mmCIF file of C-alpha atoms in Angstrom:
data_model
loop_
_atom_site.group_PDB
_atom_site.id
_atom_site.type_symbol
_atom_site.label_atom_id
_atom_site.label_comp_id
_atom_site.label_asym_id
_atom_site.label_seq_id
_atom_site.Cartn_x
_atom_site.Cartn_y
_atom_site.Cartn_z
ATOM 1 C CA MET A 1055 -72.073 44.305 -156.545
ATOM 2 C CA LEU A 1056 -69.569 41.404 -155.609
ATOM 3 C CA CYS A 1057 -67.219 43.869 -154.207
ATOM 4 C CA THR A 1058 -70.287 45.148 -152.101
ATOM 5 C CA LEU A 1059 -71.352 41.619 -150.961
ATOM 6 C CA LEU A 1060 -67.679 40.776 -149.942
ATOM 7 C CA ARG A 1061 -67.204 43.830 -147.830
ATOM 8 C CA ALA A 1062 -70.498 42.942 -145.948
ATOM 9 C CA ALA A 1063 -69.180 39.701 -145.144
ATOM 10 C CA LEU A 1064 -66.090 40.816 -144.026
ATOM 11 C CA ALA A 1065 -67.868 43.357 -141.780
ATOM 12 C CA ALA A 1066 -69.883 40.458 -140.400
ATOM 13 C CA ALA A 1067 -67.012 38.254 -139.720
ATOM 14 C CA LEU A 1068 -65.094 40.888 -137.892
ATOM 15 C CA ALA A 1069 -68.070 41.944 -135.755
ATOM 16 C CA ALA A 1070 -68.890 38.578 -134.860
ATOM 17 C CA ALA A 1071 -65.232 37.911 -133.802
ATOM 18 C CA ALA A 1072 -65.495 41.188 -131.781
ATOM 19 C CA LEU A 1073 -68.351 39.530 -129.745
ATOM 20 C CA ALA A 1074 -66.934 35.973 -129.409
ATOM 21 C CA PRO A 1075 -65.384 35.417 -125.951
ATOM 22 C CA VAL A 1076 -61.798 36.020 -125.107
ATOM 23 C CA PRO A 1077 -60.149 32.776 -123.143
ATOM 24 C CA ALA A 1078 -59.407 33.810 -119.769
ATOM 25 C CA ALA A 1079 -55.588 34.281 -119.251
ATOM 26 C CA ALA A 1080 -53.831 31.283 -117.039
ATOM 27 C CA SER A 1081 -54.152 32.189 -113.146
ATOM 28 C CA PRO A 1082 -50.837 31.902 -111.390
ATOM 29 C CA THR A 1083 -52.673 30.830 -107.492
ATOM 30 C CA CYS A 1084 -51.391 28.892 -105.081
ATOM 31 C CA ALA A 1085 -52.108 27.731 -101.701
ATOM 32 C CA ALA A 1086 -49.718 26.909 -98.539
ATOM 33 C CA GLU A 1087 -50.197 24.743 -95.590
ATOM 34 C CA ALA A 1088 -47.720 23.916 -92.411
ATOM 35 C CA ALA A 1089 -47.934 21.074 -90.193
ATOM 36 C CA VAL A 1090 -45.761 20.555 -87.378
ATOM 37 C CA THR A 1091 -44.030 17.148 -87.658
ATOM 38 C CA SER A 1092 -42.369 17.040 -84.140
ATOM 39 C CA SER A 1093 -41.858 19.582 -80.988
ATOM 40 C CA TRP A 1094 -40.217 19.487 -77.644
ATOM 41 C CA GLY A 1095 -39.261 22.275 -75.238
ATOM 42 C CA SER A 1096 -37.043 23.949 -77.122
ATOM 43 C CA GLY A 1097 -37.412 22.975 -80.848
ATOM 44 C CA PHE A 1098 -39.637 21.872 -83.426
ATOM 45 C CA THR A 1099 -39.633 20.653 -87.114
ATOM 46 C CA ALA A 1100 -42.595 21.326 -89.608
ATOM 47 C CA LEU A 1101 -43.660 20.376 -93.267
ATOM 48 C CA VAL A 1102 -44.900 23.073 -95.358
ATOM 49 C CA THR A 1103 -46.662 22.408 -98.561
ATOM 50 C CA VAL A 1104 -47.216 24.646 -101.432
ATOM 51 C CA THR A 1105 -49.593 23.753 -104.095
ATOM 52 C CA ASN A 1106 -50.488 25.285 -107.425
ATOM 53 C CA THR A 1107 -54.057 25.923 -107.457
ATOM 54 C CA GLY A 1108 -53.923 27.881 -110.717
ATOM 55 C CA ASP A 1109 -54.532 26.351 -114.179
ATOM 56 C CA ALA A 1110 -51.180 27.154 -115.859
ATOM 57 C CA PRO A 1111 -47.581 25.376 -115.009
ATOM 58 C CA VAL A 1112 -45.239 27.629 -112.617
ATOM 59 C CA GLN A 1113 -41.371 27.654 -112.210
ATOM 60 C CA GLY A 1114 -40.050 28.842 -108.936
ATOM 61 C CA TRP A 1115 -42.426 29.129 -105.748
ATOM 62 C CA THR A 1116 -41.878 31.211 -102.358
ATOM 63 C CA ALA A 1117 -43.778 30.832 -99.060
ATOM 64 C CA SER A 1118 -43.598 33.619 -96.463
ATOM 65 C CA TRP A 1119 -44.573 33.608 -92.837
ATOM 66 C CA THR A 1120 -43.958 35.041 -89.460
ATOM 67 C CA HIS A 1121 -43.279 33.357 -86.044
ATOM 68 C CA PRO A 1122 -44.443 35.196 -82.896
ATOM 69 C CA GLU A 1123 -42.045 36.007 -80.173
ATOM 70 C CA GLY A 1124 -40.044 32.811 -78.471
ATOM 71 C CA GLN A 1125 -40.165 31.218 -81.906
ATOM 72 C CA ALA A 1126 -37.704 31.195 -84.769
ATOM 73 C CA ALA A 1127 -37.029 29.395 -87.897
ATOM 74 C CA THR A 1128 -33.403 28.062 -88.191
ATOM 75 C CA SER A 1129 -32.786 26.117 -91.231
ATOM 76 C CA ALA A 1130 -34.820 24.557 -94.084
ATOM 77 C CA TRP A 1131 -34.253 21.742 -96.091
ATOM 78 C CA ASN A 1132 -35.753 21.452 -99.950
ATOM 79 C CA ALA A 1133 -35.919 25.228 -100.146
ATOM 80 C CA GLY A 1134 -33.921 28.070 -99.616
ATOM 81 C CA LEU A 1135 -34.498 29.807 -96.024
ATOM 82 C CA GLY A 1136 -33.989 33.750 -95.963
ATOM 83 C CA ALA A 1137 -35.217 35.883 -92.611
ATOM 84 C CA ASP A 1138 -35.967 39.633 -91.958
ATOM 85 C CA GLY A 1139 -36.461 39.864 -88.192
ATOM 86 C CA ALA A 1140 -39.367 37.671 -87.465
ATOM 87 C CA ALA A 1141 -40.341 37.232 -90.990
ATOM 88 C CA TYR A 1142 -39.584 34.471 -92.965
ATOM 89 C CA THR A 1143 -39.309 33.418 -96.825
ATOM 90 C CA ALA A 1144 -38.707 30.075 -98.448
ATOM 91 C CA ARG A 1145 -37.778 29.796 -101.873
ATOM 92 C CA SER A 1146 -38.093 26.616 -104.257
ATOM 93 C CA ALA A 1147 -34.886 24.813 -104.972
ATOM 94 C CA ALA A 1148 -33.630 24.367 -108.535
ATOM 95 C CA TRP A 1149 -35.172 20.991 -108.719
ATOM 96 C CA ASN A 1150 -38.596 21.156 -107.318
ATOM 97 C CA GLY A 1151 -39.830 24.816 -108.498
ATOM 98 C CA GLY A 1152 -41.603 23.334 -111.177
ATOM 99 C CA LEU A 1153 -45.420 22.706 -110.495
ATOM 100 C CA ALA A 1154 -48.009 21.755 -112.783
ATOM 101 C CA PRO A 1155 -51.730 22.900 -112.196
ATOM 102 C CA GLY A 1156 -52.590 20.971 -109.232
ATOM 103 C CA ALA A 1157 -49.084 19.566 -108.076
ATOM 104 C CA SER A 1158 -47.462 20.334 -104.759
ATOM 105 C CA ALA A 1159 -43.981 20.656 -103.392
ATOM 106 C CA ASP A 1160 -43.012 20.183 -99.776
ATOM 107 C CA PHE A 1161 -40.302 21.615 -97.717
ATOM 108 C CA GLY A 1162 -39.016 21.304 -94.225
ATOM 109 C CA VAL A 1163 -38.342 23.735 -91.514
ATOM 110 C CA GLN A 1164 -36.464 23.354 -88.357
ATOM 111 C CA GLY A 1165 -36.604 25.837 -85.632
ATOM 112 C CA THR A 1166 -36.662 26.858 -81.563
ATOM 113 C CA THR A 1167 -39.266 27.558 -79.532
ATOM 114 C CA VAL A 1168 -40.519 28.404 -76.021
ATOM 115 C CA GLY A 1169 -42.984 25.526 -74.375
ATOM 116 C CA GLY A 1170 -43.479 23.426 -77.327
ATOM 117 C CA GLU A 1171 -46.011 25.923 -78.942
ATOM 118 C CA VAL A 1172 -45.360 26.651 -82.689
ATOM 119 C CA GLU A 1173 -47.242 28.509 -85.317
ATOM 120 C CA PHE A 1174 -46.889 29.841 -88.684
ATOM 121 C CA THR A 1175 -48.586 33.453 -88.862
ATOM 122 C CA GLY A 1176 -49.852 34.343 -91.889
ATOM 123 C CA LEU A 1177 -48.606 31.663 -94.085
ATOM 124 C CA THR A 1178 -48.755 32.701 -97.742
ATOM 125 C CA CYS A 1179 -47.170 31.610 -101.093
ATOM 126 C CA GLY A 1180 -46.321 33.365 -104.487
ATOM 127 C CA PHE A 1181 -44.409 32.486 -107.442
ATOM 128 C CA ASP A 1182 -41.014 34.039 -108.450
ATOM 129 C CA THR A 1183 -40.931 36.849 -110.771
ATOM 130 C CA ASP A 1184 -37.633 38.503 -109.550
ATOM 131 C CA GLY A 1185 -34.853 36.321 -111.207
ATOM 132 C CA LYS A 1186 -34.102 34.126 -107.854
ATOM 133 C CA GLY A 1187 -34.542 31.038 -110.103
ATOM 134 C CA ASP A 1188 -31.125 31.910 -111.436
ATOM 135 C CA ALA A 1189 -29.543 31.634 -108.303
ATOM 136 C CA VAL A 1190 -26.311 29.473 -108.720
ATOM 137 C CA ARG A 1191 -27.019 26.172 -107.020
ATOM 138 C CA ILE A 1192 -24.088 25.159 -104.552
ATOM 139 C CA MET A 1193 -23.700 21.377 -103.299
ATOM 140 C CA PRO A 1194 -21.431 21.375 -100.247
ATOM 141 C CA LEU A 1195 -20.070 17.614 -100.354
ATOM 142 C CA GLY A 1196 -18.182 15.919 -97.620
ATOM 143 C CA ASP A 1197 -18.193 14.118 -94.132
ATOM 144 C CA SER A 1198 -19.046 15.491 -90.813
ATOM 145 C CA ILE A 1199 -16.854 18.550 -91.080
ATOM 146 C CA THR A 1200 -19.269 19.642 -93.668
ATOM 147 C CA GLY A 1201 -22.729 18.200 -92.220
ATOM 148 C CA SER A 1202 -22.528 17.856 -88.515
ATOM 149 C CA PRO A 1203 -23.385 20.667 -88.002
ATOM 150 C CA GLY A 1204 -21.407 22.064 -90.663
ATOM 151 C CA CYS A 1205 -22.066 25.893 -89.491
ATOM 152 C CA TRP A 1206 -19.569 26.961 -91.439
ATOM 153 C CA ARG A 1207 -22.197 26.466 -94.627
ATOM 154 C CA ALA A 1208 -24.844 28.405 -92.751
ATOM 155 C CA LEU A 1209 -22.013 31.403 -92.225
ATOM 156 C CA LEU A 1210 -21.294 30.722 -95.902
ATOM 157 C CA TRP A 1211 -24.865 31.329 -97.050
ATOM 158 C CA ARG A 1212 -25.324 34.598 -94.927
ATOM 159 C CA ASP A 1213 -22.070 36.031 -96.305
ATOM 160 C CA LEU A 1214 -23.188 35.304 -99.880
ATOM 161 C CA ALA A 1215 -26.179 36.822 -99.381
ATOM 162 C CA ASP A 1216 -24.919 40.102 -97.474
ATOM 163 C CA ALA A 1217 -22.786 40.414 -100.703
ATOM 164 C CA GLY A 1218 -25.760 40.240 -102.880
ATOM 165 C CA GLN A 1219 -24.595 37.015 -104.311
ATOM 166 C CA GLU A 1220 -27.565 34.561 -105.130
ATOM 167 C CA ALA A 1221 -27.002 31.304 -103.856
ATOM 168 C CA ASP A 1222 -28.968 28.085 -103.618
ATOM 169 C CA PHE A 1223 -27.489 25.583 -101.336
ATOM 170 C CA VAL A 1224 -28.891 22.046 -102.475
ATOM 171 C CA GLY A 1225 -28.238 18.268 -101.345
ATOM 172 C CA THR A 1226 -30.271 15.515 -100.132
ATOM 173 C CA LEU A 1227 -29.418 16.290 -96.368
ATOM 174 C CA PRO A 1228 -31.349 19.005 -94.131
ATOM 175 C CA GLY A 1229 -29.525 21.658 -92.330
ATOM 176 C CA ASP A 1230 -29.095 21.927 -88.571
ATOM 177 C CA GLY A 1231 -29.314 24.535 -86.474
ATOM 178 C CA CYS A 1232 -26.930 27.304 -86.162
ATOM 179 C CA GLY A 1233 -28.143 30.216 -84.575
ATOM 180 C CA PHE A 1234 -30.306 31.936 -87.335
ATOM 181 C CA ALA A 1235 -32.102 31.016 -90.874
ATOM 182 C CA TYR A 1236 -30.224 29.749 -93.599
ATOM 183 C CA ASP A 1237 -30.331 27.790 -96.507
ATOM 184 C CA GLY A 1238 -29.373 24.291 -95.268
ATOM 185 C CA ASP A 1239 -29.293 21.645 -97.715
ATOM 186 C CA HIS A 1240 -26.245 19.712 -98.172
ATOM 187 C CA GLU A 1241 -24.182 16.507 -98.717
ATOM 188 C CA GLY A 1242 -22.299 16.146 -95.696
ATOM 189 C CA HIS A 1243 -22.265 12.615 -94.569
ATOM 190 C CA GLY A 1244 -20.647 11.773 -91.336
ATOM 191 C CA GLY A 1245 -18.296 9.157 -90.990
ATOM 192 C CA TYR A 1246 -18.338 8.601 -94.673
ATOM 193 C CA LEU A 1247 -15.138 7.940 -96.910
ATOM 194 C CA VAL A 1248 -14.828 9.460 -100.190
ATOM 195 C CA THR A 1249 -13.310 5.999 -101.479
ATOM 196 C CA ASN A 1250 -16.397 4.348 -100.213
ATOM 197 C CA VAL A 1251 -18.980 6.995 -102.116
ATOM 198 C CA ALA A 1252 -16.783 6.531 -105.165
ATOM 199 C CA ALA A 1253 -16.856 2.586 -105.143
ATOM 200 C CA GLN A 1254 -20.585 2.433 -104.251
ATOM 201 C CA GLY A 1255 -21.771 5.101 -106.710
ATOM 202 C CA LEU A 1256 -23.164 6.944 -104.341
ATOM 203 C CA LEU A 1257 -22.891 10.394 -105.893
ATOM 204 C CA PRO A 1258 -24.789 10.283 -109.178
ATOM 205 C CA GLY A 1259 -28.285 10.145 -107.082
ATOM 206 C CA TRP A 1260 -27.349 12.982 -105.204
ATOM 207 C CA LEU A 1261 -26.471 14.794 -107.825
ATOM 208 C CA GLU A 1262 -29.640 14.004 -109.928
ATOM 209 C CA HIS A 1263 -31.628 15.055 -106.824
ATOM 210 C CA ALA A 1264 -30.145 18.444 -106.277
ATOM 211 C CA ASP A 1265 -28.714 19.463 -109.721
ATOM 212 C CA PRO A 1266 -25.734 21.663 -108.410
ATOM 213 C CA ASP A 1267 -23.805 24.237 -110.791
ATOM 214 C CA THR A 1268 -20.980 24.198 -108.595
ATOM 215 C CA VAL A 1269 -19.652 21.620 -105.726
ATOM 216 C CA LEU A 1270 -17.901 22.615 -102.546
ATOM 217 C CA MET A 1271 -15.886 19.401 -101.548
ATOM 218 C CA HIS A 1272 -13.889 18.873 -98.427
ATOM 219 C CA PHE A 1273 -13.615 15.261 -98.414
ATOM 220 C CA GLY A 1274 -10.955 12.668 -97.277
ATOM 221 C CA THR A 1275 -10.617 13.035 -93.618
ATOM 222 C CA ASN A 1276 -12.053 9.655 -92.901
ATOM 223 C CA ASP A 1277 -10.041 8.029 -95.491
ATOM 224 C CA VAL A 1278 -6.612 9.554 -93.896
ATOM 225 C CA TRP A 1279 -7.664 8.021 -90.478
ATOM 226 C CA SER A 1280 -8.315 4.719 -91.826
ATOM 227 C CA GLY A 1281 -4.884 4.859 -93.586
ATOM 228 C CA VAL A 1282 -6.121 5.263 -97.316
ATOM 229 C CA PRO A 1283 -2.765 6.368 -99.233
ATOM 230 C CA THR A 1284 -3.222 9.441 -101.118
ATOM 231 C CA ALA A 1285 -3.314 7.622 -104.559
ATOM 232 C CA GLY A 1286 -6.375 6.103 -103.521
ATOM 233 C CA ILE A 1287 -7.935 9.383 -102.297
ATOM 234 C CA LEU A 1288 -6.936 10.937 -105.827
ATOM 235 C CA ALA A 1289 -8.283 7.900 -107.640
ATOM 236 C CA ALA A 1290 -11.839 8.571 -105.717
ATOM 237 C CA TYR A 1291 -11.777 12.447 -106.449
ATOM 238 C CA ASP A 1292 -11.175 10.981 -110.292
ATOM 239 C CA THR A 1293 -14.393 9.067 -110.357
ATOM 240 C CA LEU A 1294 -16.290 11.757 -108.332
ATOM 241 C CA LEU A 1295 -15.515 14.365 -110.711
ATOM 242 C CA ALA A 1296 -16.309 12.209 -113.814
ATOM 243 C CA GLN A 1297 -19.624 11.580 -112.382
ATOM 244 C CA MET A 1298 -20.342 15.327 -111.917
ATOM 245 C CA ARG A 1299 -19.259 16.113 -115.612
ATOM 246 C CA ALA A 1300 -21.333 13.162 -116.818
ATOM 247 C CA HIS A 1301 -24.554 14.816 -115.008
ATOM 248 C CA ASP A 1302 -23.274 18.674 -116.090
ATOM 249 C CA PRO A 1303 -20.465 19.094 -118.203
ATOM 250 C CA GLY A 1304 -19.893 22.465 -117.127
ATOM 251 C CA ILE A 1305 -19.820 21.869 -113.420
ATOM 252 C CA ARG A 1306 -17.542 23.879 -111.576
ATOM 253 C CA LEU A 1307 -15.813 22.004 -108.737
ATOM 254 C CA LEU A 1308 -13.698 23.578 -105.677
ATOM 255 C CA VAL A 1309 -11.941 21.087 -103.945
ATOM 256 C CA ALA A 1310 -10.393 21.667 -100.490
ATOM 257 C CA GLN A 1311 -6.993 21.375 -98.841
ATOM 258 C CA ILE A 1312 -8.555 19.865 -95.827
ATOM 259 C CA ILE A 1313 -8.334 21.277 -92.307
ATOM 260 C CA PRO A 1314 -5.557 19.481 -90.293
ATOM 261 C CA MET A 1315 -6.166 16.935 -87.632
ATOM 262 C CA ASP A 1316 -4.239 16.679 -84.200
ATOM 263 C CA PRO A 1317 -2.227 13.408 -84.235
ATOM 264 C CA ASP A 1318 -2.393 13.469 -80.608
ATOM 265 C CA ARG A 1319 -6.390 13.505 -80.635
ATOM 266 C CA SER A 1320 -7.148 11.447 -84.065
ATOM 267 C CA CYS A 1321 -4.375 8.837 -84.991
ATOM 268 C CA GLY A 1322 -0.627 8.890 -85.254
ATOM 269 C CA THR A 1323 -0.276 8.929 -89.091
ATOM 270 C CA CYS A 1324 -3.121 11.596 -89.514
ATOM 271 C CA GLY A 1325 -1.192 14.826 -89.537
ATOM 272 C CA GLN A 1326 1.247 13.439 -92.340
ATOM 273 C CA GLY A 1327 -1.719 11.870 -94.280
ATOM 274 C CA VAL A 1328 -3.592 15.184 -94.422
ATOM 275 C CA ARG A 1329 -0.287 17.010 -95.544
ATOM 276 C CA ASP A 1330 0.559 14.468 -98.041
ATOM 277 C CA LEU A 1331 -3.176 14.730 -99.636
ATOM 278 C CA ASN A 1332 -2.916 18.591 -99.462
ATOM 279 C CA ALA A 1333 0.472 18.944 -101.292
ATOM 280 C CA ALA A 1334 -0.768 16.505 -104.128
ATOM 281 C CA LEU A 1335 -3.964 18.318 -104.548
ATOM 282 C CA PRO A 1336 -2.672 21.349 -106.707
ATOM 283 C CA ASP A 1337 -1.140 19.017 -109.555
ATOM 284 C CA TRP A 1338 -4.233 16.833 -109.554
ATOM 285 C CA ALA A 1339 -6.362 19.891 -110.108
ATOM 286 C CA ALA A 1340 -4.425 21.463 -112.685
ATOM 287 C CA ALA A 1341 -4.316 18.006 -114.523
ATOM 288 C CA ASN A 1342 -8.159 17.656 -114.088
ATOM 289 C CA THR A 1343 -9.306 21.448 -114.906
ATOM 290 C CA THR A 1344 -10.864 22.373 -118.354
ATOM 291 C CA PRO A 1345 -12.100 25.683 -119.473
ATOM 292 C CA GLU A 1346 -15.636 24.301 -119.539
ATOM 293 C CA SER A 1347 -15.472 22.575 -116.420
ATOM 294 C CA PRO A 1348 -13.008 24.328 -114.043
ATOM 295 C CA VAL A 1349 -11.469 22.661 -111.061
ATOM 296 C CA THR A 1350 -10.093 25.122 -108.121
ATOM 297 C CA VAL A 1351 -8.121 24.372 -105.355
ATOM 298 C CA VAL A 1352 -9.295 26.185 -102.057
ATOM 299 C CA ASP A 1353 -6.459 26.235 -99.278
ATOM 300 C CA GLN A 1354 -8.278 25.312 -96.130
ATOM 301 C CA TRP A 1355 -5.108 23.993 -94.270
ATOM 302 C CA THR A 1356 -2.809 27.284 -94.219
ATOM 303 C CA GLY A 1357 -3.398 28.721 -90.700
ATOM 304 C CA PHE A 1358 -5.723 26.344 -89.542
ATOM 305 C CA ASP A 1359 -5.120 25.524 -85.587
ATOM 306 C CA THR A 1360 -6.359 22.711 -84.262
ATOM 307 C CA ASP A 1361 -5.847 23.869 -80.896
ATOM 308 C CA GLU A 1362 -7.841 26.938 -81.232
ATOM 309 C CA ASP A 1363 -10.158 26.041 -84.594
ATOM 310 C CA THR A 1364 -11.460 22.584 -83.485
ATOM 311 C CA TYR A 1365 -12.877 21.325 -80.692
ATOM 312 C CA ASP A 1366 -11.613 17.745 -80.462
ATOM 313 C CA GLY A 1367 -8.717 17.829 -82.923
ATOM 314 C CA VAL A 1368 -10.738 17.117 -86.005
ATOM 315 C CA HIS A 1369 -13.886 18.898 -86.404
ATOM 316 C CA PRO A 1370 -14.304 22.547 -86.307
ATOM 317 C CA SER A 1371 -15.224 24.894 -83.528
ATOM 318 C CA ALA A 1372 -16.767 28.382 -83.948
ATOM 319 C CA SER A 1373 -13.804 29.906 -84.933
ATOM 320 C CA GLY A 1374 -12.789 27.001 -87.458
ATOM 321 C CA ASP A 1375 -16.384 27.430 -89.229
ATOM 322 C CA ARG A 1376 -15.738 31.277 -89.728
ATOM 323 C CA ARG A 1377 -12.502 30.341 -90.972
ATOM 324 C CA ILE A 1378 -13.601 27.683 -93.399
ATOM 325 C CA ALA A 1379 -16.678 30.046 -94.629
ATOM 326 C CA ASP A 1380 -14.262 32.659 -95.422
ATOM 327 C CA ARG A 1381 -11.825 30.601 -97.535
ATOM 328 C CA TRP A 1382 -15.069 29.083 -99.621
ATOM 329 C CA PHE A 1383 -16.471 32.870 -99.932
ATOM 330 C CA ALA A 1384 -13.150 34.065 -101.347
ATOM 331 C CA ALA A 1385 -13.133 31.327 -104.054
ATOM 332 C CA LEU A 1386 -16.758 31.513 -105.103
ATOM 333 C CA VAL A 1387 -17.053 35.547 -105.383
ATOM 334 C CA SER A 1388 -13.606 35.251 -107.397
#
């Protein structure tokens, strides 16, 4: 009798459980809107906001749109930008991809237009499901050779994408127009001295914002021009490398033997100053590299012609940008 009652009670409990409502699965939905922040006859900037309208947190978002004929997006900041004809896709950066329910992330877009009209046609958003969140986060670090406009960064990003290498360029600064869509985030600060960046403690904040896996550092041109000796520049490198490793013990540093400067168009001692710094870099890198956090020297100096590869004896021309991108590319993919 007792067994019969227990079986009946169990059957009743199972029936009740079968009738109980099943909690709804979390719904990953989002909304995107674009606002033009400035426009002029031939260009524009815009701010795009992606909002998690679902009821669960997400990690990694995308936004997609098209531009009508006569308009084009050329760079983005706070997001990686890719293009297929007139169709564009922006992907979250490493540090802004996580969105709680109701949270938003903004990214900027710069582009070209005719007549000042700007349209983001069919703007939609979604969440990453294809592993793009695993892209290597690369911080280009330096002065105006890296940042103004630094179109070698655009060429390098496109070369990596064409080679099937997933790269997310990161930094606090947006990219400039280089004629096609690319991921423009960087830390190329025009006029900066690496010794000042080290002395003023600027790098830790940039690292916290961008969270890079790899740093491409071409830094020291302004120091050479200002008469800072090689030992002082290397001491600044020591400080920056220590700050990188404090942020991420496994960070990878690719440091450039910097491009030459024409003494007739820069300073009389600049040519020798660059040679001295570049000659000292291999020993510095060898003394500081570790298996966990390797330091690799990238030769940006050999074969660089200041007459052909710069437009002013210091800053790269189109051929110089191509040469710099090729050297970084070979070092990265190896």
